[in-house]
């Protein structure tokens, strides 16, 4: 779903999409359309819009997945676990008991798209991602 800037309706700033491999119940990503590798490279207005967009998406994701909480994370740089060289925010719906230890979500996020952790059963099909995106899109409008 491309999210328009309300102040500039013809200017698309961010996109929200379903991740191919979920770190938990779901993993929705919010990404700037402008190619930006690191968070520090965003312009101040883009940072504000990124978090405003993330807030909108987060409310929708929490409701859609009947979650009781959210983990919202940015992995900024390789030592932080960033494997895709494009700024993106993970919006992860959470429920009680979804991990043995609550902070294990960060371990899963750290390895969720690494090839060494590639387990075919963890990857979603294009059809599954499209269905999730379609369901979320209907609620976003």
JSON list of C-alpha atoms in Angstrom, two decimals, residues 23-24 68-72 92-109:
[
{"chain": "A", "resi": 23, "resn": "UNK", "atom": "CA", "xyz": [9.59, -12.85, 12.60]},
{"chain": "A", "resi": 24, "resn": "UNK", "atom": "CA", "xyz": [6.35, -13.60, 14.48]},
{"chain": "A", "resi": 68, "resn": "UNK", "atom": "CA", "xyz": [-2.35, -7.06, 22.48]},
{"chain": "A", "resi": 69, "resn": "UNK", "atom": "CA", "xyz": [0.97, -5.28, 21.82]},
{"chain": "A", "resi": 70, "resn": "UNK", "atom": "CA", "xyz": [3.47, -4.41, 19.11]},
{"chain": "A", "resi": 71, "resn": "UNK", "atom": "CA", "xyz": [7.20, -4.56, 18.62]},
{"chain": "A", "resi": 72, "resn": "UNK", "atom": "CA", "xyz": [8.35, -1.74, 16.34]},
{"chain": "A", "resi": 92, "resn": "UNK", "atom": "CA", "xyz": [5.33, -6.89, 14.59]},
{"chain": "A", "resi": 93, "resn": "UNK", "atom": "CA", "xyz": [1.99, -7.74, 16.22]},
{"chain": "A", "resi": 94, "resn": "UNK", "atom": "CA", "xyz": [2.49, -9.49, 19.56]},
{"chain": "A", "resi": 95, "resn": "UNK", "atom": "CA", "xyz": [0.38, -11.70, 21.82]},
{"chain": "A", "resi": 96, "resn": "UNK", "atom": "CA", "xyz": [1.01, -13.07, 25.29]},
{"chain": "A", "resi": 97, "resn": "UNK", "atom": "CA", "xyz": [3.27, -16.12, 25.16]},
{"chain": "A", "resi": 98, "resn": "UNK", "atom": "CA", "xyz": [4.28, -15.76, 21.50]},
{"chain": "A", "resi": 99, "resn": "UNK", "atom": "CA", "xyz": [7.92, -16.25, 22.57]},
{"chain": "A", "resi": 100, "resn": "UNK", "atom": "CA", "xyz": [9.29, -18.17, 25.54]},
{"chain": "A", "resi": 101, "resn": "UNK", "atom": "CA", "xyz": [11.17, -15.01, 26.58]},
{"chain": "A", "resi": 102, "resn": "UNK", "atom": "CA", "xyz": [9.63, -11.75, 25.44]},
{"chain": "A", "resi": 103, "resn": "UNK", "atom": "CA", "xyz": [12.92, -10.40, 24.08]},
{"chain": "A", "resi": 104, "resn": "UNK", "atom": "CA", "xyz": [13.45, -13.49, 21.91]},
{"chain": "A", "resi": 105, "resn": "UNK", "atom": "CA", "xyz": [11.58, -11.53, 19.24]},
{"chain": "A", "resi": 106, "resn": "UNK", "atom": "CA", "xyz": [14.83, -9.60, 18.68]},
{"chain": "A", "resi": 107, "resn": "UNK", "atom": "CA", "xyz": [16.79, -12.82, 18.17]},
{"chain": "A", "resi": 108, "resn": "UNK", "atom": "CA", "xyz": [14.22, -13.92, 15.60]},
{"chain": "A", "resi": 109, "resn": "UNK", "atom": "CA", "xyz": [14.26, -10.52, 13.92]}
]
